[in-house]
mmCIF file of N, CA and C in Angstrom:
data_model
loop_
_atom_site.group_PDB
_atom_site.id
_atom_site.type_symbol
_atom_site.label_atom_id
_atom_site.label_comp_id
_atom_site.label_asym_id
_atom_site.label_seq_id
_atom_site.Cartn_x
_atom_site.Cartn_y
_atom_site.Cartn_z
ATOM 1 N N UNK A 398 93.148 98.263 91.293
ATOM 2 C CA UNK A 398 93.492 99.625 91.653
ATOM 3 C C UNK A 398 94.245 100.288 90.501
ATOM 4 N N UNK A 399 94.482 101.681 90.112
ATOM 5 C CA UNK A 399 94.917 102.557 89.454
ATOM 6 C C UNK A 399 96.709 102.061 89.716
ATOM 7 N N UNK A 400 97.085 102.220 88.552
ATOM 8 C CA UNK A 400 98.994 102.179 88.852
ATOM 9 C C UNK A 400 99.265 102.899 89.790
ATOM 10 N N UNK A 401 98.427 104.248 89.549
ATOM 11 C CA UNK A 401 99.586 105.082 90.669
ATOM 12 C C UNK A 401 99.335 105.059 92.088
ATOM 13 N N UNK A 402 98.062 104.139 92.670
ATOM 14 C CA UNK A 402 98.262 103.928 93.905
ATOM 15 C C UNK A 402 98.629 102.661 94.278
ATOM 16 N N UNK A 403 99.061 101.674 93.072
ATOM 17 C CA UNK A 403 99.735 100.560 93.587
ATOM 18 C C UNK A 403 101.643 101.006 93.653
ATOM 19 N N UNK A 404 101.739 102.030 92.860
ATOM 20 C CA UNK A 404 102.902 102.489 93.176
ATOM 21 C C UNK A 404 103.399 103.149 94.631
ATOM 22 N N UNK A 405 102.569 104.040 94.739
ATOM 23 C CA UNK A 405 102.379 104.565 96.154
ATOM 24 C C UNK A 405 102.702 103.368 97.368
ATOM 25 N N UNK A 406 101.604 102.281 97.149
ATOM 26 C CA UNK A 406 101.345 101.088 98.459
ATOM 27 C C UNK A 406 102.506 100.447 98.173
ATOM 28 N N UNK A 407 103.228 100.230 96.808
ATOM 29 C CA UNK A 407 104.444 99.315 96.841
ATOM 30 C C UNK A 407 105.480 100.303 97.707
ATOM 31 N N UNK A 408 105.438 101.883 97.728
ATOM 32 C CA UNK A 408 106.927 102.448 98.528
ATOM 33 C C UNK A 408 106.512 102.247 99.782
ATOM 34 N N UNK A 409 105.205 102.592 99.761
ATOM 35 C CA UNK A 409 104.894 102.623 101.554
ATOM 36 C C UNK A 409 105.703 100.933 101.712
ATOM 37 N N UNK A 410 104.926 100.261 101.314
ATOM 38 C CA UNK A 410 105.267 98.403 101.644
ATOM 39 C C UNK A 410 106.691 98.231 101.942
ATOM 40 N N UNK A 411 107.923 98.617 100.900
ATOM 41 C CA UNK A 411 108.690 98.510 101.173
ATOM 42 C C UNK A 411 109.568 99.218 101.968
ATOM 43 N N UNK A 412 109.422 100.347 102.547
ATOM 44 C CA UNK A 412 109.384 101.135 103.752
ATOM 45 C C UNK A 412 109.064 100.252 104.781
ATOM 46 N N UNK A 413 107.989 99.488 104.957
ATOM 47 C CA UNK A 413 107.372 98.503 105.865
ATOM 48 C C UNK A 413 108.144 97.861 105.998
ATOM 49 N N UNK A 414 109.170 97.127 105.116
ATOM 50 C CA UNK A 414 110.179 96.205 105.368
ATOM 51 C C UNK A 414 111.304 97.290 106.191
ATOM 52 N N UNK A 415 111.689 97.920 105.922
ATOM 53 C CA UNK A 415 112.646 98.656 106.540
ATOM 54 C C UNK A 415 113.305 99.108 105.577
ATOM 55 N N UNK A 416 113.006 99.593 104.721
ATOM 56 C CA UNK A 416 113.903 100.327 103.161
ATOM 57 C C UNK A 416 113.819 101.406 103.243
ATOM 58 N N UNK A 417 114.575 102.409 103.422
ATOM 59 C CA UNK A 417 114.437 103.836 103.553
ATOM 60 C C UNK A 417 114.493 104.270 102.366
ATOM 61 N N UNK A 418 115.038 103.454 101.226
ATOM 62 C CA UNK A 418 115.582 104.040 100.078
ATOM 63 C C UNK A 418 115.067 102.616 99.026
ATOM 64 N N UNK A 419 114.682 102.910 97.515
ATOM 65 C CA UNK A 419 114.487 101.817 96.584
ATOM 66 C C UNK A 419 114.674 102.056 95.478
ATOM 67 N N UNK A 420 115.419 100.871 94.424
ATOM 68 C CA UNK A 420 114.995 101.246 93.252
ATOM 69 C C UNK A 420 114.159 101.006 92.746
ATOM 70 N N UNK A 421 114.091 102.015 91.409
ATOM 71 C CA UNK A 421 113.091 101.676 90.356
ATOM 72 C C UNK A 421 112.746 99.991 90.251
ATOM 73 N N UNK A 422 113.522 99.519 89.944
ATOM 74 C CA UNK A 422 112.901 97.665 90.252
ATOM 75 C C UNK A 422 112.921 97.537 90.940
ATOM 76 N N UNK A 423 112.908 97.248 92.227
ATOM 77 C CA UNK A 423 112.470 97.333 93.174
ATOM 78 C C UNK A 423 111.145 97.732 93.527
ATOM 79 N N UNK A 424 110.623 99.052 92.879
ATOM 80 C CA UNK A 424 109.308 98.890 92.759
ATOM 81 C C UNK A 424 108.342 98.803 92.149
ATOM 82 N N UNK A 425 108.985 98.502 91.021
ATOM 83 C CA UNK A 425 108.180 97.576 89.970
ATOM 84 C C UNK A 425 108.141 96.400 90.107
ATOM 85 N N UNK A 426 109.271 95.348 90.948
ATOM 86 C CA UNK A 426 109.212 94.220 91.474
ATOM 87 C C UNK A 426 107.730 93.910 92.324
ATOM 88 N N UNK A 427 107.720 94.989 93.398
ATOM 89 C CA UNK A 427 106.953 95.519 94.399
ATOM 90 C C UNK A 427 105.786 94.993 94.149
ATOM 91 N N UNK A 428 105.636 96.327 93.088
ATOM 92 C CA UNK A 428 103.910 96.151 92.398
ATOM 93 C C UNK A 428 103.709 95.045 91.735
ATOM 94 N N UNK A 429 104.898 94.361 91.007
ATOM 95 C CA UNK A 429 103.967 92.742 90.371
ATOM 96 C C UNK A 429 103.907 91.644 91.964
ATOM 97 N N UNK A 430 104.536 91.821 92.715
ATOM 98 C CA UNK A 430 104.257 90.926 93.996
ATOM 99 C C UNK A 430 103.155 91.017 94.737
ATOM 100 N N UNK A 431 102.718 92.394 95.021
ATOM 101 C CA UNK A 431 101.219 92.662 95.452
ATOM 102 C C UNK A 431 99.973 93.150 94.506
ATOM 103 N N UNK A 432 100.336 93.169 93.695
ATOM 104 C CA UNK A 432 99.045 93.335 92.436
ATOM 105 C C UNK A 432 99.667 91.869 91.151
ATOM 106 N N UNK A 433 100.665 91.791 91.473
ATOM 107 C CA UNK A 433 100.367 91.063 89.955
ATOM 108 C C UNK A 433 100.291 91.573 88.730
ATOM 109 N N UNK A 434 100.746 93.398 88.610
ATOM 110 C CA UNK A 434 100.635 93.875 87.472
ATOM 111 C C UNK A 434 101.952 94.326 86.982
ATOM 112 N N UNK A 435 101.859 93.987 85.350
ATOM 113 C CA UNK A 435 103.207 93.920 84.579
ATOM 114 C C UNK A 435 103.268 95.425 83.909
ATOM 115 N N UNK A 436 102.615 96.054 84.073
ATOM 116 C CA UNK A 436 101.915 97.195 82.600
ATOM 117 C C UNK A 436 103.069 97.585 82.375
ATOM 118 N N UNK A 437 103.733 98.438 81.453
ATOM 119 C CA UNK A 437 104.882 99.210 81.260
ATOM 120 C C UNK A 437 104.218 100.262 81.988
ATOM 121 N N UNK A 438 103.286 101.084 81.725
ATOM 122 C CA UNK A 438 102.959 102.230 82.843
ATOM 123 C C UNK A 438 103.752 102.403 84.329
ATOM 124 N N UNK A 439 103.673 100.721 85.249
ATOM 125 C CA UNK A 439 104.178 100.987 86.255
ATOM 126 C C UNK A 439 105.782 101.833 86.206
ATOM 127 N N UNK A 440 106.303 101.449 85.709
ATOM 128 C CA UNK A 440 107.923 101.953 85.400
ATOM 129 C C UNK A 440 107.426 103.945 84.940
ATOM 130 N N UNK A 441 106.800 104.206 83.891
ATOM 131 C CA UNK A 441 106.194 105.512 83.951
ATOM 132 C C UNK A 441 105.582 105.741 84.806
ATOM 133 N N UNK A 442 105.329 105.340 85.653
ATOM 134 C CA UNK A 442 104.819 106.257 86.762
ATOM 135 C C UNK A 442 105.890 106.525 88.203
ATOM 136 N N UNK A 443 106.514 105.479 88.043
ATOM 137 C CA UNK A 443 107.331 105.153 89.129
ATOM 138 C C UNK A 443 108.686 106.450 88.582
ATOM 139 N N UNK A 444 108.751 107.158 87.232
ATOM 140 C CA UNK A 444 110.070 107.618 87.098
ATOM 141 C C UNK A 444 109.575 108.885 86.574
ATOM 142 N N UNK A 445 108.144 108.766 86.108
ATOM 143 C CA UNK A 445 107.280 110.225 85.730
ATOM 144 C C UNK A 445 106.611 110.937 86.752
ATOM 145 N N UNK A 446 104.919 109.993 86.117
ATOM 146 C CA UNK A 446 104.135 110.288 86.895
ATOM 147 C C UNK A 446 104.083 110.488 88.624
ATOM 148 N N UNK A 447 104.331 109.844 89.300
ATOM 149 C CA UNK A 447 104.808 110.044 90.552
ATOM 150 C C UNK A 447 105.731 110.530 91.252
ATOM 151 N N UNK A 448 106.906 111.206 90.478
ATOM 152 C CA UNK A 448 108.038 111.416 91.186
ATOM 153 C C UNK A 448 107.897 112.720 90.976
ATOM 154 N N UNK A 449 108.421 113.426 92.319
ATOM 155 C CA UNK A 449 108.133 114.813 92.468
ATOM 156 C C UNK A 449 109.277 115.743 92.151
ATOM 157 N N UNK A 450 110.297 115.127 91.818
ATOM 158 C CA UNK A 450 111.615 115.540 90.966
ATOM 159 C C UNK A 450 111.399 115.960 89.317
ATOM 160 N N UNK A 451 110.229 115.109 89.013
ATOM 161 C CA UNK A 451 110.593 115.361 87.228
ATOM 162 C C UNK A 451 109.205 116.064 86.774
ATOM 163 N N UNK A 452 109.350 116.943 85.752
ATOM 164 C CA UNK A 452 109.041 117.819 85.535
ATOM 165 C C UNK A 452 107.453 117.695 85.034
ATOM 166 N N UNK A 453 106.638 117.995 84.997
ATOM 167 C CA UNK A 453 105.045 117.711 84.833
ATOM 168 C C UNK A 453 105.379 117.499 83.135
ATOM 169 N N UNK A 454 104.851 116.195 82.895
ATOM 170 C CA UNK A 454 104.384 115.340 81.981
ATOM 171 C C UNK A 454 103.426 115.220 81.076
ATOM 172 N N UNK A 455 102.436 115.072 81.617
ATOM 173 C CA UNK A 455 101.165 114.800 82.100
ATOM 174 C C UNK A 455 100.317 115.746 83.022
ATOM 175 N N UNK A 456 98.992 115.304 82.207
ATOM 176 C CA UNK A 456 97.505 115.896 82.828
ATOM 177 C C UNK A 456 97.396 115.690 84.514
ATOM 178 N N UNK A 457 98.197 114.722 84.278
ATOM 179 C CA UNK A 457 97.680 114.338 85.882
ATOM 180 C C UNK A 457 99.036 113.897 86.708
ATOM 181 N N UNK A 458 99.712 114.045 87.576
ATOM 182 C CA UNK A 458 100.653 113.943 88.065
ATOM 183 C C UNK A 458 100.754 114.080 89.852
ATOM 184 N N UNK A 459 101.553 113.038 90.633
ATOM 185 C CA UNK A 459 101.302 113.116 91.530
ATOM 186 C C UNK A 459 102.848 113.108 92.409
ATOM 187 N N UNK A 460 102.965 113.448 93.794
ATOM 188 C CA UNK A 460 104.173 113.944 94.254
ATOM 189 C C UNK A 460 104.324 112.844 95.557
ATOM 190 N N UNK A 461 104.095 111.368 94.759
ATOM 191 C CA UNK A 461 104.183 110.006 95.889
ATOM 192 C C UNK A 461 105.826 110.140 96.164
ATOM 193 N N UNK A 462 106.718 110.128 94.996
ATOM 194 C CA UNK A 462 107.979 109.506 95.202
ATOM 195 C C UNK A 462 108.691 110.740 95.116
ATOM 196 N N UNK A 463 110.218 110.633 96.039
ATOM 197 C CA UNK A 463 110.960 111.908 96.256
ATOM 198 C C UNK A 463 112.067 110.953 95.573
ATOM 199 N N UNK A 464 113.168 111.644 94.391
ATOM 200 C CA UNK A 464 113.679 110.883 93.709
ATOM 201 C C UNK A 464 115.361 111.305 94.893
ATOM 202 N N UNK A 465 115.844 110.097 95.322
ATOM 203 C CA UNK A 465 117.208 110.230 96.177
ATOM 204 C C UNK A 465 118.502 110.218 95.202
ATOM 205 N N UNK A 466 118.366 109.709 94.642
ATOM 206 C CA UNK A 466 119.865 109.713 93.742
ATOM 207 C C UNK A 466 119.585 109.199 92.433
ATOM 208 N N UNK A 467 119.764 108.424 91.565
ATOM 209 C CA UNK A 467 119.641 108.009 90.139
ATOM 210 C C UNK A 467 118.845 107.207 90.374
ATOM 211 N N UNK A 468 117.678 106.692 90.040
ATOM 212 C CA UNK A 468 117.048 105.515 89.858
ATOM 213 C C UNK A 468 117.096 104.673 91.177
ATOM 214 N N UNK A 469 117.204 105.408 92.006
ATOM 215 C CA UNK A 469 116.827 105.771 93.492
ATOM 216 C C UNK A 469 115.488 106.588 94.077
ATOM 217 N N UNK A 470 114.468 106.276 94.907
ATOM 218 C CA UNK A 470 113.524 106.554 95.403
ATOM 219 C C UNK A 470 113.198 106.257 96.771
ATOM 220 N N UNK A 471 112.172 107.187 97.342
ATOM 221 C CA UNK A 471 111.100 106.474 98.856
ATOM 222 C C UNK A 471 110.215 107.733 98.625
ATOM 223 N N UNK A 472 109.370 107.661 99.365
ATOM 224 C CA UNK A 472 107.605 108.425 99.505
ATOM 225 C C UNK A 472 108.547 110.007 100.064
ATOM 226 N N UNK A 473 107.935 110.811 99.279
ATOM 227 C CA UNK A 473 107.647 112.543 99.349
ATOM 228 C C UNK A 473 107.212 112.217 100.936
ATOM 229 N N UNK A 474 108.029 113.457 101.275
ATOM 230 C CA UNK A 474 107.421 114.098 102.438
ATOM 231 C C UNK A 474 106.824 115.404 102.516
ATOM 232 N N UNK A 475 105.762 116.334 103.117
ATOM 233 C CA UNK A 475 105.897 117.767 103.114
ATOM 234 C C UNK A 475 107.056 118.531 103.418
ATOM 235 N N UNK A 476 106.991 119.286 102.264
ATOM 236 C CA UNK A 476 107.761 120.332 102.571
ATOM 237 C C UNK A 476 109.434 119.873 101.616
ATOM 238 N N UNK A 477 109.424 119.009 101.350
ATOM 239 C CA UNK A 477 110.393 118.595 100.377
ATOM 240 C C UNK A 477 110.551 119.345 98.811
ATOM 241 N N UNK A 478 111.510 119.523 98.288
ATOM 242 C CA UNK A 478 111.643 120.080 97.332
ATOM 243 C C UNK A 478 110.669 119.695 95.995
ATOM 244 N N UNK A 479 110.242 120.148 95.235
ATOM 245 C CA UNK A 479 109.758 119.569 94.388
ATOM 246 C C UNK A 479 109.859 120.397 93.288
ATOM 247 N N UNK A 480 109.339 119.190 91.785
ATOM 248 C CA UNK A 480 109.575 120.165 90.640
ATOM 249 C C UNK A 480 108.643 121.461 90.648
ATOM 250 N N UNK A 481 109.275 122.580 89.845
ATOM 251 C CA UNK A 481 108.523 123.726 89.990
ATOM 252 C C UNK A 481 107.010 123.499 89.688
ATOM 253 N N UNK A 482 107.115 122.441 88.520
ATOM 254 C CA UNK A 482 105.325 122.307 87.905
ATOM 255 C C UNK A 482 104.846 121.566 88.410
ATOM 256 N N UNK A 483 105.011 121.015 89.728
ATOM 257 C CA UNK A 483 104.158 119.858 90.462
ATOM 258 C C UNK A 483 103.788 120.425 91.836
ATOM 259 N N UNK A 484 104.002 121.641 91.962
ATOM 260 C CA UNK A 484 103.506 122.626 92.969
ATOM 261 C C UNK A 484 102.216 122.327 93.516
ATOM 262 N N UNK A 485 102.379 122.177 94.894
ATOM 263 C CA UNK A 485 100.778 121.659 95.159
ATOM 264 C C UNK A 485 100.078 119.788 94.578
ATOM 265 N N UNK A 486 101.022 119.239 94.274
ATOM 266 C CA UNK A 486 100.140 118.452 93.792
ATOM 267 C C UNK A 486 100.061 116.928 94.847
ATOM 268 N N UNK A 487 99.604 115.942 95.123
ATOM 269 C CA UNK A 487 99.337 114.912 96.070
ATOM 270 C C UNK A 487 100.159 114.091 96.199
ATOM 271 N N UNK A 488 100.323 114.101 97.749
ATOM 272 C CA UNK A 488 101.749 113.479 98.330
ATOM 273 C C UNK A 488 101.043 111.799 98.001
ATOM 274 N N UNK A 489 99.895 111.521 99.097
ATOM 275 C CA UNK A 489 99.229 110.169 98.819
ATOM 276 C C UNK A 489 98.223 109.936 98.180
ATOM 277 N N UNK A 490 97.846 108.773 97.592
ATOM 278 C CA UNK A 490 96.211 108.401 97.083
ATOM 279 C C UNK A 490 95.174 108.755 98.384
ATOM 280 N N UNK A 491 94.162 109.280 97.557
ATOM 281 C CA UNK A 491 92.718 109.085 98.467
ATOM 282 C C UNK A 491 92.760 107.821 98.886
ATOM 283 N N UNK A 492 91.929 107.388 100.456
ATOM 284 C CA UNK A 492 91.984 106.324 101.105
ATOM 285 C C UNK A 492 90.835 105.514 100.259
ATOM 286 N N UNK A 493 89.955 106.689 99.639
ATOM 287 C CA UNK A 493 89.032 106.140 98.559
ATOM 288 C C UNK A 493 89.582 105.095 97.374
ATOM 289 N N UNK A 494 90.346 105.407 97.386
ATOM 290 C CA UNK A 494 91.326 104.235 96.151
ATOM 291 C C UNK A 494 91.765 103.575 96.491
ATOM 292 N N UNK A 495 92.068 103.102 97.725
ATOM 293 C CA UNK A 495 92.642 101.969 98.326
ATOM 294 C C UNK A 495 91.917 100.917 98.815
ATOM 295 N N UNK A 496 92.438 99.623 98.485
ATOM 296 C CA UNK A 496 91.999 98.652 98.803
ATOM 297 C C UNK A 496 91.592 98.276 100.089
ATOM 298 N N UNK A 497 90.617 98.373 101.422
ATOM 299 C CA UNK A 497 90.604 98.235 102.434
ATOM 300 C C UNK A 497 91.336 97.703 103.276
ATOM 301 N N UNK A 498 91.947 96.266 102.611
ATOM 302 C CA UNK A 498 93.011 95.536 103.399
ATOM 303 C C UNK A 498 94.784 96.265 103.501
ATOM 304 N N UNK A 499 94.585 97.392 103.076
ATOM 305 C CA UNK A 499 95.921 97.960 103.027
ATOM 306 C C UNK A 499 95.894 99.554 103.591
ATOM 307 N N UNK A 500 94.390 99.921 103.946
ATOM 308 C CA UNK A 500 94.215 100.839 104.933
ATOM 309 C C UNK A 500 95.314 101.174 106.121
ATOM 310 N N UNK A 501 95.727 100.248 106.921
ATOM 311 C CA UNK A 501 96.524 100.562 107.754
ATOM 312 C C UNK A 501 97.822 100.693 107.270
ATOM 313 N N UNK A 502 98.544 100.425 106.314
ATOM 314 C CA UNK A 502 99.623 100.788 105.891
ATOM 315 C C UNK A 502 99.446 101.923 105.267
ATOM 316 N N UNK A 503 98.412 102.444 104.855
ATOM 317 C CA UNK A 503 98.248 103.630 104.141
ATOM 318 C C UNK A 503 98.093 104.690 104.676
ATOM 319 N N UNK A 504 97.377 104.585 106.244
ATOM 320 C CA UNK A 504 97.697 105.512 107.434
ATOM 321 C C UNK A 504 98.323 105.627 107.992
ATOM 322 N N UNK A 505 99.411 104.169 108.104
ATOM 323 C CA UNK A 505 100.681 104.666 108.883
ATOM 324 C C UNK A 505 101.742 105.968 108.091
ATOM 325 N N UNK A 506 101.793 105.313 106.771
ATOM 326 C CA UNK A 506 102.841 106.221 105.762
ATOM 327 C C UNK A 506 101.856 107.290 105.882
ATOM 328 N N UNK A 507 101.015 107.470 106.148
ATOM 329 C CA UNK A 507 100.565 109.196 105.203
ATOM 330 C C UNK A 507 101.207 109.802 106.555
ATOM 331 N N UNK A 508 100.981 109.347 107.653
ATOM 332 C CA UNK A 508 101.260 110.284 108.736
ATOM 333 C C UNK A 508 102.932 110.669 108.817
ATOM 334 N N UNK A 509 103.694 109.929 108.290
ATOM 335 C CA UNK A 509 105.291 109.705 107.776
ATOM 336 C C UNK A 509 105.340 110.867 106.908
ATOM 337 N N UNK A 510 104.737 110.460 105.689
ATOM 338 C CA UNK A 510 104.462 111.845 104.952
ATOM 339 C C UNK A 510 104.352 113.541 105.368
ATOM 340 N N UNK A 511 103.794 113.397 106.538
ATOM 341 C CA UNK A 511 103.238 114.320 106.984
ATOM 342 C C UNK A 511 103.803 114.903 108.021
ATOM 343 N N UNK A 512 105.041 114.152 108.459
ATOM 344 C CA UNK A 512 106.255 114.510 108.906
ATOM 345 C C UNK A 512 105.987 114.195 110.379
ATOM 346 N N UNK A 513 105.333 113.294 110.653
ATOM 347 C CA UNK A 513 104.747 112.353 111.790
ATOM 348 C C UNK A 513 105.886 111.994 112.637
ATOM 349 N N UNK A 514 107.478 112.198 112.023
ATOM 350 C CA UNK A 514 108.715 111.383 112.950
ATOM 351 C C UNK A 514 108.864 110.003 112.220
ATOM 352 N N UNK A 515 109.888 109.186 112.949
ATOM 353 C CA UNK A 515 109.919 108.017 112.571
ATOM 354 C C UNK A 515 108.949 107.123 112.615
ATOM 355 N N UNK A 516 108.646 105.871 111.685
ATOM 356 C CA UNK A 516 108.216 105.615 112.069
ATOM 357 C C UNK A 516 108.718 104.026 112.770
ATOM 358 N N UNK A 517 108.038 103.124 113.374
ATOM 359 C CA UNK A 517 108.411 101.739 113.930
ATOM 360 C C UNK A 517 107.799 100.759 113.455
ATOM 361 N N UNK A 518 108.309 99.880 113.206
ATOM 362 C CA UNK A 518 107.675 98.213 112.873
ATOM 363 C C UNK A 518 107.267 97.387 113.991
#
């Protein structure tokens, strides 16, 4: 899969545990535990590319992570603040990019996202 939806499945995941809140290692930990991938990218995406706090980067940029305090994170919700230049841009990965076996975690969080309420384990 693409970094930035193993980034995505690592906040949802650890949300799954009951983490309302994570750090940056933490989910870079994340992503080498369920992918196995080391890239330096993950860390850029996890503090660039994905976070809907910092300022468009990049060609391509997505609005997975809502940044809580310093090197602090969890998954964007609608309607949350975001940087001015990431206006409009994607809370989750297409279900198309996701690995089938992680489908249901990927529908539980989007609906979280989507301001669905709490959710339960």
């Amino acid at each position: 899969m693409k970094i930035h939806v193993e980034v995505w499945l690592a906040a949802a995941s650890l949300h799954e545990k009951g983490r309302e809140v994570m750090t940056t290692r933490e989910l870079q930990d994340e992503v080498k535990r369920l992918f196995g991938d080391e890239r330096s990218g993950v860390v850029t995406h996890i503090n660039g590319h994905a976070n809907a706090a910092s300022p468009k980067g990049a060609g391509v940029v997505y609005n997975y992570l809502f940044r809580v305090g310093p090197g602090t994170h969890r998954l964007c919700r609608i309607g949350e603040p975001v940087h001015p230049t990431r206006t409009g841009r994607q809370l989750w990965p297409d279900q198309a990019e996701v690995d089938e076996q992680y489908w249901p975690l990927w529908r539980k969080w989007v609906v979280w996202q989507q301001g669905g309420g709490a959710v339960t384990n």
